[in-house]
Coordinates of C-alpha atoms in Angstrom, one line a residue:
M1 CA -33.8 6.9 -6.4
S2 CA -34.5 3.6 -8.2
V3 CA -32.3 0.6 -8.0
V4 CA -30.8 -0.7 -11.3
T5 CA -32.5 -4.0 -12.4
H6 CA -31.9 -4.0 -16.1
I7 CA -28.6 -3.1 -17.9
R8 CA -28.0 -3.0 -21.7
L9 CA -24.2 -3.4 -22.0
L10 CA -22.2 -2.7 -25.2
H11 CA -18.9 -4.7 -25.0
V12 CA -16.2 -3.5 -27.4
A13 CA -13.4 -6.1 -28.0
S14 CA -11.8 -7.6 -31.0
D15 CA -11.6 -11.2 -29.6
P16 CA -14.9 -13.2 -29.6
S17 CA -13.6 -15.2 -26.7
D18 CA -13.6 -12.0 -24.6
H19 CA -17.3 -11.5 -25.4
H20 CA -18.0 -15.1 -24.3
A21 CA -16.1 -14.6 -21.1
V22 CA -18.0 -11.4 -20.2
R23 CA -21.4 -13.0 -21.1
S24 CA -20.5 -15.9 -18.7
A25 CA -19.6 -13.5 -15.9
L26 CA -22.9 -11.6 -16.0
T27 CA -24.8 -14.0 -13.8
D28 CA -26.2 -11.5 -11.2
R29 CA -29.8 -12.8 -10.6
Q30 CA -30.9 -9.3 -9.4
I31 CA -30.1 -7.7 -12.7
Q32 CA -31.2 -8.5 -16.3
W33 CA -28.2 -8.2 -18.6
D34 CA -28.6 -7.5 -22.3
L35 CA -25.2 -7.9 -24.0
L36 CA -24.4 -6.2 -27.3
V37 CA -21.0 -6.5 -28.9
C38 CA -18.7 -4.6 -31.2
Q39 CA -15.5 -6.0 -32.6
A40 CA -14.2 -2.8 -34.2
A41 CA -13.7 0.7 -32.7
G42 CA -15.2 2.3 -35.8
Q43 CA -18.5 0.6 -35.2
V44 CA -19.0 2.1 -31.7
L45 CA -20.1 5.6 -32.8
D46 CA -22.4 4.3 -35.5
R47 CA -24.0 2.0 -32.9
L48 CA -24.5 4.9 -30.4
I49 CA -25.5 7.9 -32.6
G50 CA -28.4 6.0 -34.2
N51 CA -30.3 5.6 -30.9
P52 CA -28.2 6.1 -27.8
P53 CA -31.0 5.6 -25.2
D54 CA -30.9 1.8 -25.8
I55 CA -27.4 1.5 -24.3
D56 CA -26.8 1.9 -20.6
L57 CA -23.1 1.2 -20.4
I58 CA -20.0 0.7 -22.5
L59 CA -17.3 -1.8 -21.5
C60 CA -14.2 -1.4 -23.8
D61 CA -10.9 -3.2 -24.0
N62 CA -7.9 -0.9 -24.2
V63 CA -5.9 -3.1 -26.6
G64 CA -6.6 -5.3 -29.7
L65 CA -8.7 -2.6 -31.4
Q66 CA -7.6 -0.2 -34.1
K67 CA -7.3 2.5 -31.4
S68 CA -6.9 2.5 -27.7
G69 CA -9.9 2.3 -25.3
I70 CA -9.1 5.8 -24.1
A71 CA -9.2 7.1 -27.7
V72 CA -12.6 5.5 -28.2
F73 CA -13.9 7.1 -25.0
Q74 CA -12.7 10.6 -26.1
E75 CA -14.4 10.2 -29.5
I76 CA -17.7 9.3 -27.8
R77 CA -17.5 12.3 -25.5
Q78 CA -16.7 14.6 -28.4
S79 CA -19.9 13.3 -30.0
R80 CA -21.8 14.5 -26.8
V81 CA -22.9 10.9 -26.0
M82 CA -22.8 10.8 -22.2
I83 CA -23.1 7.0 -21.5
P84 CA -21.1 5.5 -18.6
F85 CA -17.8 4.1 -19.8
V86 CA -15.6 1.4 -18.1
I87 CA -12.2 0.4 -19.6
L88 CA -10.4 -2.9 -19.3
L89 CA -6.6 -2.6 -18.7
G90 CA -3.8 -5.1 -18.6
V91 CA -2.0 -5.9 -15.3
G92 CA 1.0 -3.6 -14.9
T93 CA -0.5 -0.6 -16.7
E94 CA -1.4 1.5 -13.7
D95 CA -0.1 4.6 -15.5
L96 CA -2.8 4.1 -18.1
A97 CA -5.4 3.8 -15.3
V98 CA -4.4 7.2 -14.0
E99 CA -4.5 8.6 -17.6
A100 CA -8.0 7.1 -18.1
L101 CA -9.4 8.6 -14.9
K102 CA -8.0 12.0 -15.8
A103 CA -9.7 11.8 -19.2
G104 CA -13.0 11.2 -17.4
V105 CA -13.6 7.4 -17.7
D106 CA -16.1 6.3 -15.0
D107 CA -14.0 3.3 -13.8
Y108 CA -11.4 0.8 -14.8
I109 CA -10.8 -2.9 -14.2
M110 CA -7.3 -4.6 -14.3
K111 CA -7.7 -7.6 -16.7
D112 CA -5.5 -10.3 -15.2
P113 CA -4.5 -13.4 -17.3
A114 CA -6.1 -15.8 -14.8
G115 CA -9.5 -14.2 -15.3
A116 CA -10.1 -13.2 -11.7
Y117 CA -11.3 -9.8 -12.9
L118 CA -14.5 -11.5 -14.2
T119 CA -15.8 -11.9 -10.6
L120 CA -15.5 -8.2 -10.1
L121 CA -17.1 -7.3 -13.4
P122 CA -20.8 -7.4 -12.5
V123 CA -20.2 -5.3 -9.3
V124 CA -18.2 -2.6 -11.0
L125 CA -20.5 -2.3 -14.0
R126 CA -23.6 -2.1 -11.9
E127 CA -22.0 0.5 -9.7
A128 CA -21.1 2.6 -12.7
V129 CA -24.6 2.6 -14.1
Q130 CA -26.1 3.2 -10.6
V131 CA -23.9 6.3 -10.0
Y132 CA -24.7 7.7 -13.5
Q133 CA -28.5 7.2 -13.1
D134 CA -28.5 8.6 -9.6
R135 CA -26.8 11.7 -10.9
L136 CA -29.4 12.0 -13.7
A137 CA -32.2 11.6 -11.1
W138 CA -30.7 14.4 -8.9
K139 CA -30.7 16.7 -12.0
A140 CA -34.2 15.7 -12.9
S141 CA -35.4 16.4 -9.4
E142 CA -33.8 19.8 -9.4
R143 CA -35.5 20.7 -12.7
A144 CA -38.9 19.4 -11.5
M145 CA -38.5 21.4 -8.3
Q146 CA -37.6 24.6 -10.2
K147 CA -40.6 24.1 -12.5
S148 CA -42.9 23.6 -9.5
F149 CA -41.5 26.7 -7.9
D150 CA -42.1 28.8 -11.1
E151 CA -45.7 27.4 -11.5
L152 CA -46.4 28.1 -7.9
E153 CA -45.2 31.6 -8.1
I154 CA -47.5 32.3 -11.1
R155 CA -50.5 30.8 -9.3
V156 CA -50.1 32.7 -6.1
R157 CA -49.0 36.0 -7.6
G158 CA -50.6 38.8 -5.5
Q159 CA -50.3 36.8 -2.3
A160 CA -46.8 38.2 -1.6
E161 CA -46.3 36.9 1.9
E162 CA -47.3 33.3 1.1
V163 CA -45.2 33.3 -2.0
S164 CA -42.2 34.6 0.0
R165 CA -42.6 31.9 2.6
V166 CA -42.8 29.1 0.0
K167 CA -40.0 30.5 -1.9
Q168 CA -37.8 30.6 1.1
V169 CA -38.6 27.0 2.0
L170 CA -37.9 25.8 -1.5
Q171 CA -34.6 27.8 -1.7
E172 CA -33.5 26.2 1.6
E173 CA -34.4 22.8 0.4
M174 CA -32.5 23.4 -2.9
K175 CA -29.5 24.5 -0.8
V176 CA -29.7 21.2 1.1
R177 CA -29.9 19.2 -2.1
Q178 CA -27.0 21.2 -3.6
G179 CA -25.0 20.4 -0.5
V180 CA -25.8 16.7 -0.7
E181 CA -24.8 16.7 -4.4
E182 CA -21.5 18.5 -3.6
S183 CA -20.8 16.0 -0.9
L184 CA -21.4 13.2 -3.4
L185 CA -19.1 14.8 -5.8
Q186 CA -16.5 15.2 -3.1
C187 CA -16.7 11.5 -2.2
E188 CA -16.4 10.7 -5.9
R189 CA -13.2 12.8 -6.1
Q190 CA -11.8 11.2 -3.0
L191 CA -12.5 7.7 -4.4
R192 CA -10.7 8.6 -7.6
Q193 CA -7.8 10.0 -5.7
A194 CA -7.6 6.8 -3.6
Q195 CA -7.6 4.8 -6.8
K196 CA -4.8 6.9 -8.2
M197 CA -2.8 6.5 -5.0
E198 CA -3.3 2.8 -5.2
A199 CA -1.9 2.8 -8.7
I200 CA 1.0 4.9 -7.7
G201 CA 1.7 2.6 -4.8
T202 CA 1.8 -0.5 -7.1
L203 CA 4.0 1.4 -9.5
A204 CA 6.4 2.4 -6.7
G205 CA 6.7 -1.3 -5.6
G206 CA 7.8 -2.3 -9.1
I207 CA 10.3 0.5 -9.3
A208 CA 11.6 -0.3 -5.9
H209 CA 12.3 -3.9 -6.9
D210 CA 14.3 -2.9 -10.0
F211 CA 16.1 -0.1 -8.1
N212 CA 17.0 -2.5 -5.2
N213 CA 18.6 -4.8 -7.8
I214 CA 20.7 -1.9 -9.1
L215 CA 21.7 -0.9 -5.6
S216 CA 22.6 -4.5 -4.8
S217 CA 25.1 -4.5 -7.6
I218 CA 26.5 -1.1 -6.7
L219 CA 26.8 -1.9 -3.0
G220 CA 28.0 -5.5 -3.4
Y221 CA 30.8 -4.8 -5.9
A222 CA 31.9 -1.6 -4.0
E223 CA 32.3 -3.8 -0.9
L224 CA 34.2 -6.4 -2.9
A225 CA 36.5 -3.7 -4.3
L226 CA 37.0 -2.3 -0.7
M227 CA 38.2 -5.7 0.5
N228 CA 41.1 -5.5 -2.0
A229 CA 42.0 -1.8 -1.5
A230 CA 44.6 -0.6 0.9
Q231 CA 43.1 1.2 3.8
T232 CA 45.4 4.2 3.4
S233 CA 44.7 4.7 -0.3
L234 CA 42.4 7.2 -1.9
I235 CA 40.5 4.4 -3.6
H236 CA 39.6 3.0 -0.1
T237 CA 38.2 6.5 0.8
Y238 CA 36.3 6.8 -2.5
L239 CA 34.7 3.3 -2.1
N240 CA 33.6 4.1 1.4
E241 CA 31.8 7.2 0.0
V242 CA 30.1 5.0 -2.7
I243 CA 29.0 2.5 0.0
T244 CA 27.6 5.4 2.2
A245 CA 25.7 6.9 -0.7
A246 CA 24.2 3.5 -1.7
T247 CA 23.2 2.8 1.9
R248 CA 21.3 6.1 2.0
A249 CA 19.6 5.2 -1.3
R250 CA 18.5 1.9 0.2
E251 CA 16.9 3.7 3.1
L252 CA 15.2 6.1 0.7
V253 CA 13.6 3.2 -1.2
R254 CA 12.3 1.8 2.1
Q255 CA 10.8 5.2 3.0
I256 CA 9.1 5.5 -0.4
L257 CA 7.6 2.0 0.1
A258 CA 6.4 2.8 3.6
F259 CA 4.6 5.9 2.2
S260 CA 3.1 4.2 -0.8
R261 CA 1.7 1.1 0.8
T262 CA -2.0 1.0 0.0
T263 CA -3.2 -2.5 0.8
E264 CA -3.6 -4.2 4.1
Q265 CA -0.8 -6.6 4.8
E266 CA -0.9 -9.7 7.0
R267 CA 0.1 -9.0 10.6
Q268 CA 3.7 -9.7 11.5
S269 CA 6.3 -8.9 14.1
V270 CA 6.8 -5.1 13.7
D271 CA 9.5 -2.9 15.3
L272 CA 7.4 0.1 16.4
P273 CA 10.4 2.4 17.1
Q274 CA 11.7 1.6 13.6
I275 CA 8.4 2.7 12.0
V276 CA 8.5 5.9 14.1
S277 CA 12.0 6.6 12.8
E278 CA 10.8 6.0 9.2
A279 CA 7.8 8.3 9.6
L280 CA 9.9 11.1 11.1
R281 CA 12.3 11.0 8.1
L282 CA 9.2 11.5 5.9
L283 CA 7.7 14.2 8.0
R284 CA 10.6 16.5 8.6
P285 CA 10.9 17.9 5.0
V286 CA 7.2 18.6 4.6
L287 CA 6.4 20.2 8.0
P288 CA 6.6 24.1 8.2
A289 CA 9.9 25.5 9.6
N290 CA 8.1 27.0 12.6
I291 CA 7.2 23.5 13.9
D292 CA 10.0 22.0 16.1
I293 CA 9.9 18.2 16.0
R294 CA 11.2 16.5 19.1
Q295 CA 11.6 12.8 19.9
S296 CA 12.4 10.7 22.9
G297 CA 12.8 7.1 23.8
I298 CA 12.9 5.9 20.1
S299 CA 16.5 4.7 19.8
G300 CA 16.5 3.3 23.3
N301 CA 13.4 1.1 22.6
K302 CA 14.4 -0.3 19.2
G303 CA 13.7 -4.0 19.0
C304 CA 10.4 -3.7 20.9
L305 CA 8.1 -5.8 18.7
I306 CA 4.3 -5.7 18.3
H307 CA 2.1 -8.1 16.3
A308 CA 0.6 -5.7 13.7
D309 CA 0.0 -4.6 10.2
P310 CA 3.0 -2.2 9.5
T311 CA 0.9 -0.2 7.0
Q312 CA -1.8 0.5 9.5
I313 CA 0.6 1.4 12.3
H314 CA 2.4 3.8 9.9
Q315 CA -1.1 5.3 9.2
V316 CA -1.8 5.7 12.9
L317 CA 1.4 7.7 13.4
M318 CA 0.9 9.8 10.3
N319 CA -2.7 10.7 11.2
L320 CA -1.7 11.7 14.7
C321 CA 1.2 13.9 13.4
T322 CA -1.1 15.4 10.7
N323 CA -3.6 16.3 13.4
A324 CA -0.8 17.9 15.5
E325 CA 0.5 19.8 12.5
A326 CA -3.0 21.3 11.9
A327 CA -3.0 22.6 15.5
L328 CA 0.4 24.2 15.0
R329 CA 0.0 25.5 11.5
K330 CA -0.7 29.2 12.3
Q331 CA 1.5 30.0 15.3
G332 CA 4.1 27.1 15.2
G333 CA 5.3 25.3 18.2
V334 CA 6.5 21.9 19.4
L335 CA 5.5 18.5 18.0
E336 CA 6.8 15.8 20.3
I337 CA 6.9 12.0 19.7
A338 CA 7.8 9.7 22.5
V339 CA 8.1 5.9 22.8
T340 CA 8.2 4.1 26.2
T341 CA 7.4 0.7 27.5
E342 CA 5.4 -0.2 30.6
D343 CA 4.1 -3.2 32.5
I344 CA 0.4 -3.2 33.5
K345 CA 0.0 -5.3 36.6
E346 CA -3.8 -5.4 36.7
P347 CA -6.8 -4.6 34.3
V348 CA -6.9 -0.8 33.7
M349 CA -9.1 1.6 31.7
H350 CA -7.3 3.7 29.0
G351 CA -9.4 6.0 26.8
G352 CA -12.6 4.1 27.6
T353 CA -11.0 0.7 26.8
Q354 CA -10.0 -1.9 29.3
L355 CA -6.5 -3.3 28.9
A356 CA -5.5 -6.7 30.3
P357 CA -2.3 -7.0 32.4
G358 CA 0.8 -7.4 30.3
H359 CA 3.8 -5.6 28.7
Y360 CA 2.8 -2.6 26.5
I361 CA 4.6 -0.1 24.4
R362 CA 3.3 3.5 24.6
L363 CA 3.4 5.9 21.6
T364 CA 2.8 9.5 22.6
V365 CA 2.2 12.3 20.1
S366 CA 1.7 15.8 21.7
D367 CA 1.7 19.4 20.5
S368 CA 1.8 22.8 22.0
G369 CA -1.1 24.2 20.1
E370 CA -4.3 25.9 21.2
G371 CA -5.8 22.8 22.8
M372 CA -9.5 21.7 22.9
D373 CA -12.3 22.3 25.3
P374 CA -14.0 19.3 27.0
K375 CA -17.0 19.2 24.6
I376 CA -14.7 18.8 21.6
L377 CA -12.5 16.3 23.4
D378 CA -15.5 14.1 24.1
R379 CA -16.2 13.7 20.4
I380 CA -12.6 13.7 19.0
F381 CA -12.8 10.1 17.9
D382 CA -16.3 10.3 16.4
P383 CA -16.4 9.6 12.6
F384 CA -16.8 12.7 10.5
F385 CA -16.4 15.0 13.5
T386 CA -14.0 17.8 12.7
T387 CA -13.2 21.3 13.9
K388 CA -11.6 22.3 10.7
S389 CA -13.1 24.6 8.1
L390 CA -15.1 23.3 5.2
G391 CA -12.9 21.5 2.7
E392 CA -9.9 21.3 5.1
G393 CA -10.7 18.0 6.8
T394 CA -12.8 14.9 6.4
G395 CA -13.2 14.1 10.1
I396 CA -12.1 10.5 9.7
G397 CA -8.4 10.7 10.6
L398 CA -8.7 10.2 14.3
A399 CA -11.6 7.8 13.9
V400 CA -9.3 5.6 11.8
V401 CA -6.6 5.8 14.5
H402 CA -9.1 4.7 17.1
S403 CA -10.4 1.8 14.9
I404 CA -6.9 0.5 14.0
V405 CA -5.6 0.7 17.6
L406 CA -8.6 -1.2 19.0
G407 CA -8.2 -3.8 16.2
H408 CA -4.7 -4.4 17.4
G409 CA -5.8 -5.1 20.9
G410 CA -4.6 -1.7 22.2
A411 CA -6.2 1.6 23.3
V412 CA -5.8 5.3 22.6
A413 CA -6.6 8.2 24.9
A414 CA -6.6 12.0 24.3
A415 CA -5.9 14.7 26.8
S416 CA -6.2 18.5 26.1
A417 CA -7.2 21.8 27.6
P418 CA -7.6 25.3 26.0
G419 CA -4.2 26.9 25.8
L420 CA -2.3 23.8 26.9
G421 CA -2.0 21.8 23.7
S422 CA -3.1 18.2 23.1
R423 CA -1.7 14.8 23.8
F424 CA -2.5 11.4 22.3
D425 CA -1.4 8.2 24.1
V426 CA -1.5 4.9 22.2
L427 CA -0.9 1.6 24.1
L428 CA -0.2 -1.5 22.1
P429 CA 0.6 -5.0 23.4
C430 CA 4.4 -5.7 23.2
L431 CA 5.5 -9.2 22.1
Y432 CA 9.0 -9.1 23.4
M433 CA 12.3 -7.2 23.3
S434 CA 14.3 -8.4 20.3
K435 CA 18.0 -7.8 20.0
P436 CA 18.7 -7.9 16.3
L437 CA 22.1 -8.9 15.0
A438 CA 24.7 -6.2 15.2
F439 CA 26.7 -6.1 12.0
D440 CA 30.1 -4.5 12.3
D441 CA 30.5 -2.8 8.9
E442 CA 34.1 -1.8 9.6
G443 CA 35.3 -5.2 10.9
S444 CA 36.6 -8.1 9.0
L445 CA 34.1 -10.4 7.3
P446 CA 33.6 -13.8 9.0
T447 CA 34.8 -16.6 6.8
G448 CA 33.2 -20.1 6.5
K449 CA 33.2 -23.4 4.7
G450 CA 30.6 -25.3 2.8
M451 CA 28.9 -25.5 -0.6
V452 CA 26.4 -22.7 -1.4
L453 CA 23.8 -22.6 -4.2
F454 CA 23.3 -18.9 -5.0
V455 CA 20.3 -18.0 -7.1
D456 CA 19.3 -14.6 -8.5
D457 CA 17.8 -13.7 -11.9
E458 CA 20.1 -10.6 -12.0
E459 CA 23.4 -12.0 -13.3
S460 CA 25.4 -9.1 -11.8
I461 CA 24.0 -10.0 -8.3
A462 CA 24.6 -13.7 -8.8
R463 CA 28.2 -13.1 -9.8
W464 CA 28.7 -10.8 -6.9
G465 CA 27.4 -13.5 -4.5
E466 CA 29.8 -16.1 -6.1
Q467 CA 32.8 -13.8 -5.8
L468 CA 32.0 -12.6 -2.2
L469 CA 31.3 -16.1 -0.9
T470 CA 34.4 -17.6 -2.7
Y471 CA 36.5 -14.8 -1.1
L472 CA 35.1 -15.9 2.3
G473 CA 36.1 -19.5 1.8
Y474 CA 32.9 -21.1 0.6
D475 CA 32.4 -23.2 -2.6
V476 CA 29.8 -21.6 -4.7
V477 CA 27.5 -22.6 -7.6
F478 CA 25.4 -19.7 -8.9
E479 CA 22.4 -19.7 -11.2
T480 CA 20.3 -17.0 -12.8
C481 CA 17.3 -19.3 -13.5
A482 CA 15.4 -20.9 -10.6
Q483 CA 14.3 -23.8 -12.7
K484 CA 17.9 -24.7 -13.7
A485 CA 19.0 -24.3 -10.1
L486 CA 16.2 -26.7 -9.0
E487 CA 17.4 -29.2 -11.5
L488 CA 21.0 -28.9 -10.2
F489 CA 19.8 -29.5 -6.6
R490 CA 17.6 -32.4 -7.6
R491 CA 20.6 -34.2 -9.1
Q492 CA 22.8 -33.9 -6.0
P493 CA 20.7 -32.6 -3.1
F494 CA 23.3 -33.5 -0.4
Q495 CA 26.1 -31.8 -2.2
Y496 CA 24.9 -28.4 -0.9
D497 CA 25.1 -27.0 2.6
I498 CA 23.0 -23.9 2.2
V499 CA 20.8 -22.2 -0.5
V500 CA 20.6 -18.4 -1.0
T501 CA 17.8 -17.3 -3.3
D502 CA 16.1 -14.1 -4.5
Q503 CA 12.3 -13.9 -4.1
T504 CA 11.1 -11.9 -7.1
M505 CA 12.1 -14.0 -10.2
P506 CA 10.3 -14.7 -13.5
V507 CA 8.4 -18.0 -13.9
M508 CA 9.4 -19.4 -10.5
T509 CA 9.5 -17.1 -7.5
G510 CA 11.8 -17.6 -4.5
E511 CA 8.9 -18.9 -2.5
M512 CA 8.0 -21.6 -5.1
F513 CA 11.7 -22.5 -5.5
A514 CA 12.2 -22.9 -1.7
R515 CA 9.1 -25.1 -1.4
E516 CA 10.4 -27.4 -4.2
I517 CA 13.9 -27.5 -2.5
L518 CA 12.4 -28.4 0.9
A519 CA 10.3 -31.0 -0.6
I520 CA 13.4 -32.7 -1.9
R521 CA 15.5 -32.2 1.3
K522 CA 13.6 -30.7 4.2
D523 CA 16.7 -30.0 6.4
I524 CA 18.5 -27.8 3.8
P525 CA 19.0 -24.2 5.2
I526 CA 17.6 -21.6 2.9
V527 CA 18.2 -17.8 3.0
L528 CA 15.5 -15.7 1.1
C529 CA 16.4 -12.2 -0.1
T530 CA 13.8 -9.7 -1.3
G531 CA 13.7 -6.1 -2.2
Y532 CA 9.9 -5.7 -2.3
S533 CA 7.2 -8.4 -2.2
H534 CA 3.6 -8.4 -0.8
A535 CA 3.6 -12.2 -1.1
M536 CA 6.3 -12.9 1.4
S537 CA 7.0 -11.8 5.0
L538 CA 9.3 -12.8 7.8
E539 CA 6.6 -14.9 9.6
K540 CA 5.5 -16.6 6.4
S541 CA 9.1 -17.5 5.5
K542 CA 9.7 -19.0 8.9
A543 CA 6.5 -21.0 8.8
M544 CA 7.8 -22.5 5.5
G545 CA 11.1 -23.6 7.1
I546 CA 13.3 -20.8 5.6
R547 CA 16.1 -20.0 8.0
A548 CA 16.8 -16.4 7.3
F549 CA 14.9 -13.5 5.5
L550 CA 17.1 -10.6 4.3
M551 CA 16.0 -7.3 2.7
K552 CA 17.8 -6.3 -0.5
P553 CA 20.2 -4.7 -1.2
V554 CA 22.0 -7.1 1.1
K555 CA 25.3 -5.9 2.5
A556 CA 28.4 -8.2 2.5
Q557 CA 28.7 -8.1 6.3
Q558 CA 25.0 -9.1 6.7
L559 CA 25.2 -12.0 4.3
A560 CA 28.5 -13.2 5.8
M561 CA 27.2 -13.1 9.3
T562 CA 23.9 -14.8 8.4
L563 CA 25.7 -17.7 6.6
K564 CA 28.2 -18.0 9.5
E565 CA 25.4 -18.3 12.1
I566 CA 23.4 -20.8 10.0
I567 CA 26.5 -23.0 9.4
A568 CA 27.4 -22.8 13.1
T569 CA 23.8 -23.8 14.1
E570 CA 23.9 -26.8 11.7
D571 CA 27.3 -27.9 13.1
N572 CA 26.0 -27.8 16.6
R573 CA 22.9 -29.7 15.6
N574 CA 25.0 -32.4 13.9
V575 CA 27.1 -32.7 17.1
S576 CA 24.1 -33.0 19.4
D577 CA 22.3 -35.4 17.0
P578 CA 25.0 -37.8 15.7
V579 CA 24.1 -40.2 13.0
L580 CA 24.3 -43.8 14.3

């Protein structure tokens, strides 16, 4: 199949500056680009119906025209013009991306205001044309082969044996070609599904942020009301039920986020037993009732940290459990997940990988299924090797597990025998055993003194922070605008003892706000709160000089304890380093 070297592109957009931007982006030296433009949706069909062969690809804006880009695409297809079509969508319209792909659009590009999408434009457009032309070449090849077969059959009629042999060879080759084309179509479907899941994951993140703000208000004000309710009253009981339900909702949001993560995150300190607990909560409702899930060592090893990408570690566990579920699907059985720690005193081989001495955490996933014979076991981590029926497995799940584990400095080994089930042991380097703060939800809230600047763009959360901290003995200034809060701090930077800020805010994020604050006064303690953000992590916040990183919705006990510890640390520092 030939490589695309010349593309005639029809760009449909109402703004001439968009045409200029696209023309400037098409600088690929390997391809000659001819750019034709349309500024009105009604001109597109007229341009195509006249002589469609002179257009290789259509790039269409979804907004600014008399009709949407999706509507333009549907009109073109109804006119039986089958030219590749790529649509430009605005950031935050992932639902339209899913709708466009369902309609049959070849691809889409998110048009960000900064213009970063222009760097992706030549690659995406070239790929769309290449896939389309490859498909046409396959069909032309099949037609040519069929024609050759028909002509050959006519020429050699009477020589039955030779014709039969040639026919069989051609039929077998056609089956092979058909299988290749089906594989290509399956890969295309999987790619589209991956793009849909990416859009869903992004959408889930946005929903989680808004939902966490709602939960913050519900949980925060319920806790404030509980402080003023008599413990023997019905109101106290009712408020406890509200707090319990809101806490469950908070955990549900975290589970949804864990499931919907689609992009690789930067590595950070990760509590592996905590990830196992989250995955088990997701797995239990979807596994068949005849599979008994057992766990051991998870609660006892919480706080054992590894340096990892939490999304990839979650993927390792889900892939191993999915593999075990497939082995137990017919007859049922036991799926067991165990977490233990061990010290390796000298170099040791594990699953063909040498591990250096050190402290490791072991994740074991085992099942009581049919097991595997040695020949299958030897190839279990090979890419695209699968024992499942056609259409049931891709053969990449365990290969991905192997790749991720090795990439994290660990090793994975498999053990199995016919009739004895299977077992997978993952060893990952353990950073250290961390003992997180224990918050006593039923105890009294610790009080404190000092001036707190509390910033959150949700007014209900900001007022909750003011009321809670005032109740605890602090002096509080609250703001819903980070820029106004920055101006307040700039006027009197030494008036405040601590700053509490949200991360996801319009115009100026919590990260940007914190950098400005620290540039004015580098010793000011800052507490950063976030419900969902790819841009900020615990390690990144600490590197910036932020003292504490809290996940929303923040409970009253958690915030009170955090401020108390920070203030105590500051007091000890002032005593040990007196100003002369």
